[in-house]
Coordinates of C-alpha atoms in Angstrom, one line a residue:
Chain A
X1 CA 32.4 -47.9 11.9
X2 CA 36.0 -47.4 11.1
X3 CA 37.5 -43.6 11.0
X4 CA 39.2 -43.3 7.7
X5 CA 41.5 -39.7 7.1
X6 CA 43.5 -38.9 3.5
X7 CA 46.0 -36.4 3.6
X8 CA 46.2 -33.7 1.8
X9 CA 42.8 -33.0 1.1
X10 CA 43.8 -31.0 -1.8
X11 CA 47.0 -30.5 -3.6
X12 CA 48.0 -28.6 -7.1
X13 CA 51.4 -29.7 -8.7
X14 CA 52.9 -29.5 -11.9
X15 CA 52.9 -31.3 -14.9
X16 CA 55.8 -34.1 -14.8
X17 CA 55.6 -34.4 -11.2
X18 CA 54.7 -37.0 -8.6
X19 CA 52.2 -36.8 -6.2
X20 CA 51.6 -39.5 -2.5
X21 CA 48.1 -39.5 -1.4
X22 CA 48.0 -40.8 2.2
X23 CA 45.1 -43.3 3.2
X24 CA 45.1 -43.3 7.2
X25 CA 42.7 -46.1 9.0
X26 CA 42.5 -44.7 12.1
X27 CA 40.5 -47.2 14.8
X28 CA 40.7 -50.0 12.7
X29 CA 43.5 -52.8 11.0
X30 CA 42.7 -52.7 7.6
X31 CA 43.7 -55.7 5.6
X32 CA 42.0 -54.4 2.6
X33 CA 41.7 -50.7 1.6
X34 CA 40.5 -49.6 -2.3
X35 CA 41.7 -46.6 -3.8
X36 CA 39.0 -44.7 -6.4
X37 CA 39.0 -42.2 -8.4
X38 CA 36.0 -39.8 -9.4
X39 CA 35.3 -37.2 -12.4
X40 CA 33.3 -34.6 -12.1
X41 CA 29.5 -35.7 -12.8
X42 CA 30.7 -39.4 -12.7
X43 CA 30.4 -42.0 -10.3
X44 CA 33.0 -43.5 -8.6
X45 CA 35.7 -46.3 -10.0
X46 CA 37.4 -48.2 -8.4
X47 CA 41.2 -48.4 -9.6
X48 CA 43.0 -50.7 -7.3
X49 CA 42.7 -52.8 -4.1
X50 CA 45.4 -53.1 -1.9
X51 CA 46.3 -55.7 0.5
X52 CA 48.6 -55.0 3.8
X53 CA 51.9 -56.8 2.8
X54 CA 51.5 -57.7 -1.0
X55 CA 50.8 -56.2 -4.5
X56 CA 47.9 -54.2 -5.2
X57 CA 45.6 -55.5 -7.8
X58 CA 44.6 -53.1 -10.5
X59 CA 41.4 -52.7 -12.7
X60 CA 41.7 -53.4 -16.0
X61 CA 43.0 -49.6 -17.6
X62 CA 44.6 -48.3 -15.0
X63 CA 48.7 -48.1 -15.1
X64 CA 50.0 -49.8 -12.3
X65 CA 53.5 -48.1 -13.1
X66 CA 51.6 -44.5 -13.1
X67 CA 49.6 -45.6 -9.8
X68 CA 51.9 -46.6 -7.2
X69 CA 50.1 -47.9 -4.6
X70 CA 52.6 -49.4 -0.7
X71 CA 50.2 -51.1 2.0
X72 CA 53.1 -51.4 4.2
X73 CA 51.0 -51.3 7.7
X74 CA 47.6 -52.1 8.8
X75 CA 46.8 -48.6 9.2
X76 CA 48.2 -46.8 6.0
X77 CA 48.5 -47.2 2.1
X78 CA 50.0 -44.5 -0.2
X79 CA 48.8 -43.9 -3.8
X80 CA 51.7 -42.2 -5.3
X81 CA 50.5 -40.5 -8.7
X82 CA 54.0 -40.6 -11.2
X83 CA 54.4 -37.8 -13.9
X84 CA 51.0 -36.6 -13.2
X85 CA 49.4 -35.3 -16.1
X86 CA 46.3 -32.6 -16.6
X87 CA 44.2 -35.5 -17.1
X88 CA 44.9 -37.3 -13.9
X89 CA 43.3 -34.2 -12.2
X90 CA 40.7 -35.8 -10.3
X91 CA 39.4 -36.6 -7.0
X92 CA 40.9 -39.9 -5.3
X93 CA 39.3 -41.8 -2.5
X94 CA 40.3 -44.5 -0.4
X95 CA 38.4 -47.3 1.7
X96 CA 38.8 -49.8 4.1
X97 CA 37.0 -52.7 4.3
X98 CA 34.5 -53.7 7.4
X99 CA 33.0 -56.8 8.1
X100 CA 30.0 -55.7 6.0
X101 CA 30.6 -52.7 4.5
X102 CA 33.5 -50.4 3.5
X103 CA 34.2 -47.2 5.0
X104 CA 35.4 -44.0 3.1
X105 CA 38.2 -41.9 3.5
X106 CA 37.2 -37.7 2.7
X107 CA 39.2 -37.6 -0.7
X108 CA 41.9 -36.0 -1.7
X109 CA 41.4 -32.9 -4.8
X110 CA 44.4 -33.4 -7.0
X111 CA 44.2 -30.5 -9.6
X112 CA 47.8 -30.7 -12.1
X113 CA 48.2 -27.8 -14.1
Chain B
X1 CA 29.2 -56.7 -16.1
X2 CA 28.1 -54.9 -13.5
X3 CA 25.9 -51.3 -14.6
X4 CA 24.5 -49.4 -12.1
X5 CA 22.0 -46.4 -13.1
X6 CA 20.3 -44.0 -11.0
X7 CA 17.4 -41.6 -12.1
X8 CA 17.1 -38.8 -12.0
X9 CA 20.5 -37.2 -12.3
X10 CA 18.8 -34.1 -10.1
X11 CA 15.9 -33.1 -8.3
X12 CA 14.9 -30.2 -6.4
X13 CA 12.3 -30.1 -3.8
X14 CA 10.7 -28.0 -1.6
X15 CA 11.5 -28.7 2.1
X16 CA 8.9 -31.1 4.0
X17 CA 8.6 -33.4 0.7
X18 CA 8.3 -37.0 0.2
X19 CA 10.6 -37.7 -2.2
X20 CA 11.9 -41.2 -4.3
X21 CA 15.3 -41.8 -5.9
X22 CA 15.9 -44.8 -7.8
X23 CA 18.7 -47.3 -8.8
X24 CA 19.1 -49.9 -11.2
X25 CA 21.9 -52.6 -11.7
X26 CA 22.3 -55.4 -14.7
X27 CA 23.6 -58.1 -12.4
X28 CA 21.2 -59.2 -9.9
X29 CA 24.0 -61.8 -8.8
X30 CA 24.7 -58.9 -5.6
X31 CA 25.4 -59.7 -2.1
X32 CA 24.4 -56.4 -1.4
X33 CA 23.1 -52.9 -1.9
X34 CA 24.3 -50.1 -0.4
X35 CA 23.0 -46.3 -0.4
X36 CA 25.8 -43.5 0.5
X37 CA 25.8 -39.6 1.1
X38 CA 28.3 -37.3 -0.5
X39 CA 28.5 -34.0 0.3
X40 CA 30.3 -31.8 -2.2
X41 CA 33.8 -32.0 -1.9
X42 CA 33.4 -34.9 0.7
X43 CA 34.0 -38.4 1.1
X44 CA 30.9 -40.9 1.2
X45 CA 28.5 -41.4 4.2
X46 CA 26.5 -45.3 4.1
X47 CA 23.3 -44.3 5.0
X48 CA 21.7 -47.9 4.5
X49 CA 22.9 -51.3 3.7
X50 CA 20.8 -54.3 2.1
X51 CA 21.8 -57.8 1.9
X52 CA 20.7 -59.7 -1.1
X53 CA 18.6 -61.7 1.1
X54 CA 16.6 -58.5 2.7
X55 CA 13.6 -56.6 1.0
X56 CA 14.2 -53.5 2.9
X57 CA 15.9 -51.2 5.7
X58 CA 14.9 -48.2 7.6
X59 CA 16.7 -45.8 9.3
X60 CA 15.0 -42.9 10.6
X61 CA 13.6 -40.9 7.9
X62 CA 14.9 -43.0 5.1
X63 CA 13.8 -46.3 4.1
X64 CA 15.1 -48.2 1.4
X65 CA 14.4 -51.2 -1.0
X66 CA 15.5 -54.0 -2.7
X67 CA 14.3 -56.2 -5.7
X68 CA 17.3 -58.6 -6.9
X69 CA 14.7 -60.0 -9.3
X70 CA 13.9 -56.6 -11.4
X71 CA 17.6 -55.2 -10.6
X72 CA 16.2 -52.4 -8.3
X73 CA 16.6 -50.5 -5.4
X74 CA 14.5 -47.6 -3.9
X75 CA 15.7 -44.8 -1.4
X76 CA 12.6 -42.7 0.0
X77 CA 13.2 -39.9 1.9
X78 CA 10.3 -38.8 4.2
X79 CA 9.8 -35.1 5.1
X80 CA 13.0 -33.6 3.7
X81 CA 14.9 -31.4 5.2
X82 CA 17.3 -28.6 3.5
X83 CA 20.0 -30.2 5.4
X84 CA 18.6 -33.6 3.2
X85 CA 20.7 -31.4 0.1
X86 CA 23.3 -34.1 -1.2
X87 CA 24.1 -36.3 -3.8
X88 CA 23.2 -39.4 -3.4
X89 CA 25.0 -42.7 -4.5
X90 CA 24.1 -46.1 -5.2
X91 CA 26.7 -49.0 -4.8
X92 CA 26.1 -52.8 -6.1
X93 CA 28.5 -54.9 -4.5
X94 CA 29.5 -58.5 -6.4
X95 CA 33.3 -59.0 -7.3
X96 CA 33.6 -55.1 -6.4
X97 CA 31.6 -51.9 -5.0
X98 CA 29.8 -50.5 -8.6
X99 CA 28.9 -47.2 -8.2
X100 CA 26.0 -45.1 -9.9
X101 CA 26.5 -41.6 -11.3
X102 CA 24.2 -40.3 -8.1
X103 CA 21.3 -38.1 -7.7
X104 CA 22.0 -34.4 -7.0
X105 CA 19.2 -33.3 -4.6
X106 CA 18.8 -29.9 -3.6
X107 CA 15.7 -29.4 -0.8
X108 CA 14.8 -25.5 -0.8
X109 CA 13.5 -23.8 2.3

């Protein structure tokens, strides 16, 4: 399966500030790649998919002017975080889609104090 | 839409167990199941994949199942292993991947 990398794995900033998550598909020309987002002790949701070369498409509730997600190349997407707030303190994950399945990127902590 | 449910939220076993964890989803209208591994702090691991049109899939220790029909899926876990200690998700995929809350196993030595 594909080899999917975030970077950073963790980061702490301050309120007001803005944050890029890195989504890397490493052996593998991702079209498609999802960004989620996961509480603690909840599951997964999915926030926005991102296609190489166009707009991202965003679940219903999540700010597409907070979540700034680029899908420039076939190997990266950014989710840039704007004016993070405590609340957004979470842990993001990205995929890529396979031909049957998606494969998961190790997350990236964001913790905003 | 899509609800996906998995009981129990934890279990804790001692190692060499047989052990069950179970799924349930509102919209049978899937083209697939999935099972994943997360390890805390950790991205997810697939550990099995059903398509709508299978019963069932086995990999090593771990087989699991699928019935569209009742909106259910199975994950058994044969002889566990400490190294089994994860939580485990469930994923219904229709219009998008629709995650469970997980099971938080713990197998003790």
């Amino acid at each position: 399966g594909a080899v999917v990398s975030q970077h950073p794995s963790r980061v702490i900033c301050k309120s007001g500030t803005s944050v890029k998550i890195e989504c890397r598909s490493l052996d593998f020309q991702a079209t498609t790649m999802f960004w989620y987002r996961q509480f603690p002790k909840q599951s997964l949701m999915l926030m926005a998919t991102s296609n190489e070369g166009s707009k991202a498409t965003y679940e219903q509730g999540v700010e597409k002017d907070k979540f700034l997600i680029n899908h420039a190349s076939l190997t990266l997407s950014t989710l840039t975080v704007t004016s993070a707030h405590p609340e957004d303190s979470s842990f993001y994950i990205c995929s890529v889609q396979g031909q049957e399945t998606q494969y998961f990127g190790p997350g990236t902590r964001l913790l905003v104090l | 839409k899509q609800e996906v449910t998995q009981i129990p939220a934890a279990l804790s076993v001692p190692e060499g167990e047989n052990l069950v964890l179970n799924c349930s989803f509102t919209d049978s209208a899937i083209y697939n199941l999935q099972w994943f591994r997360q390890d805390p702090g950790k991205g997810l691991t697939s550990l099995l994949l059903i398509q709508s049109s299978q019963r069932e899939q086995t990999s090593g220790r771990l087989n699991a199942s699928l019935d569209k029909s009742s909106g259910r899926s199975t994950l058994y876990i044969a002889a566990s292993q400490p190294g089994d200690s994860a939580t485990y998700l469930c994923a219904g995929l229709a219009e998008k991947l629709v995650f469970g809350k997980g099971t938080k196993l713990t197998v003790n030595p």
